[in-house]
Every structure is written in C-alpha cells, then in structure tokens.
mmCIF file of C-alpha atoms in Angstrom:
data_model
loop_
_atom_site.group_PDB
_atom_site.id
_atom_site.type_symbol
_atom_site.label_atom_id
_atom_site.label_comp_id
_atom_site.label_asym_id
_atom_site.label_seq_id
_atom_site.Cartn_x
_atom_site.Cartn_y
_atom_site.Cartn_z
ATOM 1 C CA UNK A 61 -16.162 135.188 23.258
ATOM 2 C CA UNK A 62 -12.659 134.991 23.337
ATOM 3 C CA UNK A 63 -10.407 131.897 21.776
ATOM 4 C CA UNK A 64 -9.344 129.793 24.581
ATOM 5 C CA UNK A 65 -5.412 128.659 24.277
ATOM 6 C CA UNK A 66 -5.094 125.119 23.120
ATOM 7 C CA UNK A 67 -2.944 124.505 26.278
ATOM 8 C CA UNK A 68 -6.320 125.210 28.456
ATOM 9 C CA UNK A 69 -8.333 123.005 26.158
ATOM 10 C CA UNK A 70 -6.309 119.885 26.516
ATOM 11 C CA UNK A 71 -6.249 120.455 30.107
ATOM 12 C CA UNK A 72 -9.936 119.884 30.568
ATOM 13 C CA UNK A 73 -13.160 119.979 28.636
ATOM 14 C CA UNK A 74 -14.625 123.090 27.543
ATOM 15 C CA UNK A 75 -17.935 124.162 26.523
ATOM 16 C CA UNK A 76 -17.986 126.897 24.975
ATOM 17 C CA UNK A 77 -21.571 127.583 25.153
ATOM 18 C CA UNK A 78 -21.701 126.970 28.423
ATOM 19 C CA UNK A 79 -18.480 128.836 29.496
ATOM 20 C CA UNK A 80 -18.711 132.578 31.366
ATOM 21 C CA UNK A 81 -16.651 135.050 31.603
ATOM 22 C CA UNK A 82 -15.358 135.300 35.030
ATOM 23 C CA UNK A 83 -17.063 138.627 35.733
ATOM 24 C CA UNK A 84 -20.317 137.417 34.929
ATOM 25 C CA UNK A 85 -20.019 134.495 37.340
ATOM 26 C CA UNK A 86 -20.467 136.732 40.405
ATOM 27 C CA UNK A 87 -24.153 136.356 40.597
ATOM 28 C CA UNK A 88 -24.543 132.847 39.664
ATOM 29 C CA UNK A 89 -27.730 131.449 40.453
ATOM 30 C CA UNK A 90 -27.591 128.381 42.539
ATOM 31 C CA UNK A 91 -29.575 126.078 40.264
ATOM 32 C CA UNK A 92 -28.244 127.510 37.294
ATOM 33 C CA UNK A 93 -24.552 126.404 38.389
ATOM 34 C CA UNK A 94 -25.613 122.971 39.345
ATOM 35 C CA UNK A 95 -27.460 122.372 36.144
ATOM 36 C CA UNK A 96 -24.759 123.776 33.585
ATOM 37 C CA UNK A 97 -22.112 121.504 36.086
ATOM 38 C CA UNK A 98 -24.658 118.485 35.519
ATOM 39 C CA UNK A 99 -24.438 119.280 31.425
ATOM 40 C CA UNK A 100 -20.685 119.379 31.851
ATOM 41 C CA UNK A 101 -20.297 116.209 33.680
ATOM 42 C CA UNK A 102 -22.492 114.402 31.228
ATOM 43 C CA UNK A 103 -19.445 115.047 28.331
ATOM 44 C CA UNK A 104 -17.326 112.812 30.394
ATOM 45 C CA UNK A 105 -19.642 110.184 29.124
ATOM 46 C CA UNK A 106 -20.500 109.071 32.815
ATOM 47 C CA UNK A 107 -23.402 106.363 33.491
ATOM 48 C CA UNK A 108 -26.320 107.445 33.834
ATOM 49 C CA UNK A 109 -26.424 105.523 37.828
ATOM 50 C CA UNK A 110 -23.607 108.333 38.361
ATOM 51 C CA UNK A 111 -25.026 111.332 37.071
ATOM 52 C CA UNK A 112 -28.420 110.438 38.827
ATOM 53 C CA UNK A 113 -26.298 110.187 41.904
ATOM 54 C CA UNK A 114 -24.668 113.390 42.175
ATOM 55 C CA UNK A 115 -28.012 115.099 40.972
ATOM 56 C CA UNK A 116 -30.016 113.525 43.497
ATOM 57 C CA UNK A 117 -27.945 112.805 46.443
ATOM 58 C CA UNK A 118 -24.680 115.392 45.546
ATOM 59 C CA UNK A 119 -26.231 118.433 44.235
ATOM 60 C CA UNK A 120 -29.798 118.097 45.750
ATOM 61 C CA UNK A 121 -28.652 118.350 49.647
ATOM 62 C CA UNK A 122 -26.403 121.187 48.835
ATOM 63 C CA UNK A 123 -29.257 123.089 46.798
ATOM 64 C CA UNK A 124 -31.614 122.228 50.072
ATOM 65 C CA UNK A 125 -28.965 123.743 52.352
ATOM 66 C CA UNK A 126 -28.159 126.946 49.924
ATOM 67 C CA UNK A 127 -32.795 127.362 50.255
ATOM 68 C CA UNK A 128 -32.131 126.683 54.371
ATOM 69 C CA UNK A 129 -29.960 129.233 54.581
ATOM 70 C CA UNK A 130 -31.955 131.762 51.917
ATOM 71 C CA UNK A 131 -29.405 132.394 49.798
ATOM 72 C CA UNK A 132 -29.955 132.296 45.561
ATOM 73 C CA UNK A 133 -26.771 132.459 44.017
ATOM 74 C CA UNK A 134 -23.409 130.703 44.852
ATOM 75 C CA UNK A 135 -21.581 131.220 47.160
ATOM 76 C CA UNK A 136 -17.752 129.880 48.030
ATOM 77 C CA UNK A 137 -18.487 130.521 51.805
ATOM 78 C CA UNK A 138 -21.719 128.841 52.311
ATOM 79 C CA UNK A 139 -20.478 125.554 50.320
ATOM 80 C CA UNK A 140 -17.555 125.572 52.647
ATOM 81 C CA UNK A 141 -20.370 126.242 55.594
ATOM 82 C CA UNK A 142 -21.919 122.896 54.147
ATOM 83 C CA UNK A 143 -18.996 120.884 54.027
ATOM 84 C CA UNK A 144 -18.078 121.399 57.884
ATOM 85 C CA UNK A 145 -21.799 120.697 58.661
ATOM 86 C CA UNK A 146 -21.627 117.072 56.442
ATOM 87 C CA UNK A 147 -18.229 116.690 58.099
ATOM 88 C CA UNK A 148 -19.886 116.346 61.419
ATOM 89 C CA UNK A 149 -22.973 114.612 60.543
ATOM 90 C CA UNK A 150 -20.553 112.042 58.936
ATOM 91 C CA UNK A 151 -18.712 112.012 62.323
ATOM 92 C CA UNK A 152 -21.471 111.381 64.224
ATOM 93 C CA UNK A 153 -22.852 108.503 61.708
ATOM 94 C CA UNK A 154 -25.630 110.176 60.474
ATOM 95 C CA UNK A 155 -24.177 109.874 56.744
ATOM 96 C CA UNK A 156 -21.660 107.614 55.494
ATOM 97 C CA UNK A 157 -17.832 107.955 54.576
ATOM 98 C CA UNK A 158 -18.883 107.328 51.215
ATOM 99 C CA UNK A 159 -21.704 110.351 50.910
ATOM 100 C CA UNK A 160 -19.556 112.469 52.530
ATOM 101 C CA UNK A 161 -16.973 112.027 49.478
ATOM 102 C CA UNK A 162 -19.813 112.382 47.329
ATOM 103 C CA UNK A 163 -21.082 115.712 48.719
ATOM 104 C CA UNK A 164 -17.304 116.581 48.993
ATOM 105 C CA UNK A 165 -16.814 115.980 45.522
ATOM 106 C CA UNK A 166 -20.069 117.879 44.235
ATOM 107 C CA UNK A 167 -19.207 120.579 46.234
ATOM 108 C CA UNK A 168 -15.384 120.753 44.479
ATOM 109 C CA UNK A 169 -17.157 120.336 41.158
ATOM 110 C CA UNK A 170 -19.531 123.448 41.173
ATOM 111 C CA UNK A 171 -16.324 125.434 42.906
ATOM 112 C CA UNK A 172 -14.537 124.332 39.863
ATOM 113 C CA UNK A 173 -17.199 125.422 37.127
ATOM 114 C CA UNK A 174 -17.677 128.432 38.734
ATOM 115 C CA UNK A 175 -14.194 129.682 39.401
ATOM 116 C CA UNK A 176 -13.127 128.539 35.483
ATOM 117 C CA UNK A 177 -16.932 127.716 33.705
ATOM 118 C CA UNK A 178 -15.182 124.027 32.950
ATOM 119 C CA UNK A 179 -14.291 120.848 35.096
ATOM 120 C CA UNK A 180 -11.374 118.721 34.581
ATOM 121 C CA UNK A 181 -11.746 115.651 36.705
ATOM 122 C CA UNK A 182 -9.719 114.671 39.213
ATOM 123 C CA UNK A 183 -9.405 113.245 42.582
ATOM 124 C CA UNK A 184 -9.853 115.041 46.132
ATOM 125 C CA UNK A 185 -7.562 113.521 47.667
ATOM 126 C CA UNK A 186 -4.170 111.275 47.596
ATOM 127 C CA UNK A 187 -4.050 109.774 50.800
ATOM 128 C CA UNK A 188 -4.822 106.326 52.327
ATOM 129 C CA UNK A 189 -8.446 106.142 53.933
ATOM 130 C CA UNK A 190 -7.003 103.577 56.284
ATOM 131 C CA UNK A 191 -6.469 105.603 59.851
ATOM 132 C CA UNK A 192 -3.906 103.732 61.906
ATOM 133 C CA UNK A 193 -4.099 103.514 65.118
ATOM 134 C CA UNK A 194 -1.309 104.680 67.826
ATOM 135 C CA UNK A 195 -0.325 101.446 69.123
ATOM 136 C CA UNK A 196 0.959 100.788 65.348
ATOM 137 C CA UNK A 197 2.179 103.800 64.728
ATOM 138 C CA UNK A 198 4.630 103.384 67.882
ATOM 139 C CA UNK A 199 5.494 99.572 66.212
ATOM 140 C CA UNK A 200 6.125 101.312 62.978
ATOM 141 C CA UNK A 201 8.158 104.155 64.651
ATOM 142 C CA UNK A 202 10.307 101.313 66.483
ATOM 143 C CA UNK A 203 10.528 99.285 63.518
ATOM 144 C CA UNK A 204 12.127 102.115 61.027
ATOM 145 C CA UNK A 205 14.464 103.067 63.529
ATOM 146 C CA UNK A 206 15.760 99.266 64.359
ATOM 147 C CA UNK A 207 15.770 99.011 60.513
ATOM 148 C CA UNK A 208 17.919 102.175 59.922
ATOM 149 C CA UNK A 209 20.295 101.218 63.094
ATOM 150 C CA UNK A 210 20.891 97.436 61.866
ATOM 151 C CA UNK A 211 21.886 99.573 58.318
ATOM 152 C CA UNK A 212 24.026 101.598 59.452
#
C-alpha cells in the first residue's frame, strides 16, 4: 500500500488495514462497508450506547432498505434514494427529527468511508434547527431596517 501524506493523516483517522484503494471500492459490499465504518467509528473511542445506536437504528434501516431494493453493494444513488424516503417519513411523523439526523448522519458516514476508506468526524450541518415563522420574520425584517434608518 502506498504511504499516506502526514497532512491526510492529521486530517482524520486512518486505518491502514482497513483502508482501499479507491478502485477497489467500486464493488463494495453493503455489509462489508457498514461493518469496516462500525470498526472505524469505534477508534473515536465512542460509548458503547452510541455505537449500538448507529448499528442498530443507523446502519440497520439503511442495510434493510439496500435488501428492499435488491441491491448488494453500495451504492451513492440508492443512499441518496433512502434519505428522500426518511425525509418524508420524518415529515409526516412517522420518525423523529432526531432519527432522521441519525440516519442522515450514518448515511454521510459510509459515503465518507467509501469515497476515502477513512472518516473524519464532523457535523452535517451549521444551521439553527429553530424554523421561524413568517410573522417574525416580517418583525425582524422591520426591525433591521428601523435599526439601520435610526443609524444612519
């Protein structure tokens, strides 16, 4: 294998024995990917409450939808495929805000391992979860602009 640049490993954790060429990673077996992402995951010294989460309710629902839809290997298109469909069943309260993230987040993670064969942690998302509504957005609106008048 080749030497990795020590820029790449202090970016994230490697493991080497568990690292692919890029090449190889075309035909990536579903279960194979989620169980080399779990063995990743588990050298950022998470709990074991977290791990068993994102086995069981993380990577389990999107291994059930990769066997409802017959497919083996990974697949960037049908995780995207399962992400709209949790979207909507979220949407529609059938799942919470919270295992949507979750599933969101699994889903990013076994993109991640198998685009680069590591995972650097990180968060989805930067924005506030807090939707506000339009009647405050118009106060807001009228607010900044009295602010920026009475400034001038």
């Amino acid at each position: 294998m080749q030497e990795v640049p020590s820029i790449i490993k202090a970016a994230g954790i490697l493991l080497p024995d568990l690292l692919m060429e890029v090449s190889q990673m075309d035909q990536v077996n579903i279960e194979d990917l989620i169980e080399k992402t779990l063995h990743a995951m588990q050298s950022w010294r998470l709990g074991r409450t977290t791990l068993s989460s994102y086995k069981y309710n993380g990577f389990s629902q999107i291994r059930k939808f990769f066997e409802a839809q017959e497919q083996h290997y990974f697949n960037s298109q049908t995780v995207q495929e399962f992400i709209m469909l949790s979207k909507k069943r979220q949407e529609r309260n059938e799942i919470s805000a919270r295992q949507f993230r979750k599933l969101q987040k699994a889903a990013a993670l076994l993109e991640e391992y198998y685009d680069t064969g590591r995972l650097i942690w990180g968060h989805l998302h930067n924005r506030s979860r807090v939707r506000i509504n339009a009647y405050f957005m118009c106060l807001l609106s009228d607010y900044l602009s009295d602010k920026e008048t009475h400034l001038r």
